[in-house]
Amino acid sequence: MTLIRFGVEPVIELHRQPIRDQLPPLLPRARPISHAGSDIAAAINAIPAGGSVLLTSDGLGTTPGLSSALDRLAVTGTPVSWWHLPDVLPDAWISSIDAPAQVAADTAIPVTLTLGAAKVSTRLLSLAVDGQVQRRRQVSVPTTEPLVLQMKLPALAAGVHHVSARLSDLPERSQGAPPTASPAAQASTLTRVDGGASVLLIGEDTKDLASALAAGSWAVKTRGPGDLRATELAEPSVIILNDVPVAALGPRHWQQLADAVIGRGSGLLVLGGSHSFAAGGYRHSTIEQILPLLSEPPNRLPAATALFAIDNSGSMGQPISTGLTRHALARIAAADAAAVLGAKDKVGLVLFGAEAELVLAPRRRQDQRLAITTATSVIPGGGTRLGPLLAMALTQLAGRDSAIDHPPGAAGELPGGSVQTDKPMRLLVVLSDGQFADNDDDMDPAALGARLAASGIEVIAIGIGDPDRAVPLRLLAEASGGRFHQVPRASALPAFVAERLQARRTAPHLGPFLAFGADELPFSTPQRIERWPAVAAFQPTRLREHASAVVITGDEDPLLAWQRTGLGRVVALPAGLGEFAPDWRRWDALPTLLGAMLAWLSGDDPGSPLFMETEHTPRGIRFTVDMTDSEGAWSTTRELDWRIDRPGPSPLGADARGRVAAIAPGRFEAELSAPQAGRYDMALFMDGREQRRSVWYEPRVEWLPSPVTRASLDALLTLPRWTPEADWPPADWPARPQGAGRVLAAAALLLFLGLVVMERLGREDLLRALHQALRWWIRPWRLTRRDA
């Protein structure tokens, strides 16, 4: 036996398996098949030579060539029988639905429907938008010619909307059950409604920026981080973060923001300042994953050495509300903080109490977090002294480089806005509750801090617990030129330490810095920008791979960068539009730049010379693109980049992309795989220009009458029919097993055929066929008993 399943293409599940072997209890499935079409000809061509063929199908082939395939079998003498399953075509169907691909705001939307019918009947026609029914009417569809209906939908809100039509039984005919409709009686399309993009501006000091945007006719809603509801992030076309740190919003807010950009295509503008990027804890956060910039030090900066010193005294063994001890939480905090450092930075670990113990010597490691997490642990106990810690820090840090680090923008600043990069950074990160021994002879925190500063070692001290006991830590840090921070609550320690270390390691660069154009903007402005204003400071970052930097400093640090993230577009300005960029705020071209930028972020690309048409096929979406140049002539560009996304979970993953060559001047054609029905968002890129189109993929050739389906049925009508009541297998097959073996073999065969039926027609038709088959198999037994 050979078993072939087919839809859009055939799949051989069994190949010449001996019929007397035990057959599998369920229909095998080597891989899923697409139900968007039926290529009967390909299935026939896949049949191996010899034997007899039983074809199980409704006969509605969707590809040509079936008659030729059957002729080839006839030449080889291979007999073919056809089990003709009931047709699934309805009495009435929707041939097509058409709505404008794009309409202006506050405009009614015309919808054109073409209906057909096999017999005259009255149906209920429903027209819905995004799943909500807007119009209903009864229609009588003639059989003589297609019925073309013109309907109108009310004006819709700005955005992409799913418009669907459905033919169903009248309520009185459905006898109280919900109206039903076959796939042929349903059709969908998408329409985009233009309109002024809505802008959500998030930040503490947004008054001036909000006024400037409102003056440009943008519908702006402002929210402070503490007043923002997570659900509000799903509404706007563009979201602006004005110097917002990670800690200002909760995890749900950041995830909603990422979903809005990646899944719904919202635009995102991130403005830097003293509380964002590295200073705001962006490294390895949800927000960084969708930005074109990484909040880590540029490659040109020298390696830093961070020595984590964790208090291991008895007081650190006290548990907190989470059940962990202060010491255990400090170990977690040190591990998380080490992970935000760069690959070339060195990390060490010291446990200190009455004495100091070096657990990890400062060096580079592939996974610094893992090294600290798995390092030797000591049960907290005893008192705490700062003297032994100082000696250990001087040994491990002071002798590693003779140079002393200075914060960028102070002694490290060079003329023209460059930053000196040959001075190392040595950090002693102390995590303690501050309960030091009173009889410590070396207990002069200010003197100890001065000795560290003289050796180029800067202290970042983190106080845990009672703030009154942390005075020595504060004196130590300030005397070294470093910072003291009191953690607000012990459970927040891991994120708190990582943010403080990241902010110091990647401190803002103080200028002024000249700005230079590096690449073209992804959108057009009324006047070309030849010169960019300088910035007073900026948050140092690194450009992500595949992102573009439009404006840079003399050291090639990005000042304006962009990328496409999922369905959305993202722009980042590490200097922001606040205190770090006073010249930008006074710049005459800023309103024009912001207007064009927000229009682009909202998905608007006016005047694009790309014209795209799409067509549904059983295997995917075929698109045709025509492109002109600035003179209106056909473009001479030879290649076109494309990207296709599907909102929500998809076999495509986040996105699929590729490149197609021109088949003629200005003409491109390609067919893209679309494994599931539903919405697909397409983007075409060429010479810095872009065209976006949302397509509702719904291959309907399987369900609608056509010349191909009629030719397929005509070819199969020449074959002998088989039903479960007929004699099977044919006479040239081996004799059927007798007794129980005969019943088991027949049951296995019918199970295969029944499951094929269930795939096509559902459970009721399967049960009806099995019932008829069992009557036929039981009949010889009844005759034998009657004879006896």
PDB file of C-alpha atoms in Angstrom, residues 131 208 234 522 566 693 771:
ATOM      1  CA  GLY A 131     -15.144  41.964  14.157  1.00  0.00           C
ATOM      2  CA  ASP A 208       7.683  73.030  26.228  1.00  0.00           C
ATOM      3  CA  ALA A 234      -1.758  50.597  22.969  1.00  0.00           C
ATOM      4  CA  PRO A 522      14.716  57.809   6.335  1.00  0.00           C
ATOM      5  CA  GLY A 566       8.958  44.629  14.069  1.00  0.00           C
ATOM      6  CA  ARG A 693       0.954  47.767   2.644  1.00  0.00           C
ATOM      7  CA  HIS A 771     -21.657   3.064   9.244  1.00  0.00           C
TER       8      HIS A 771
END
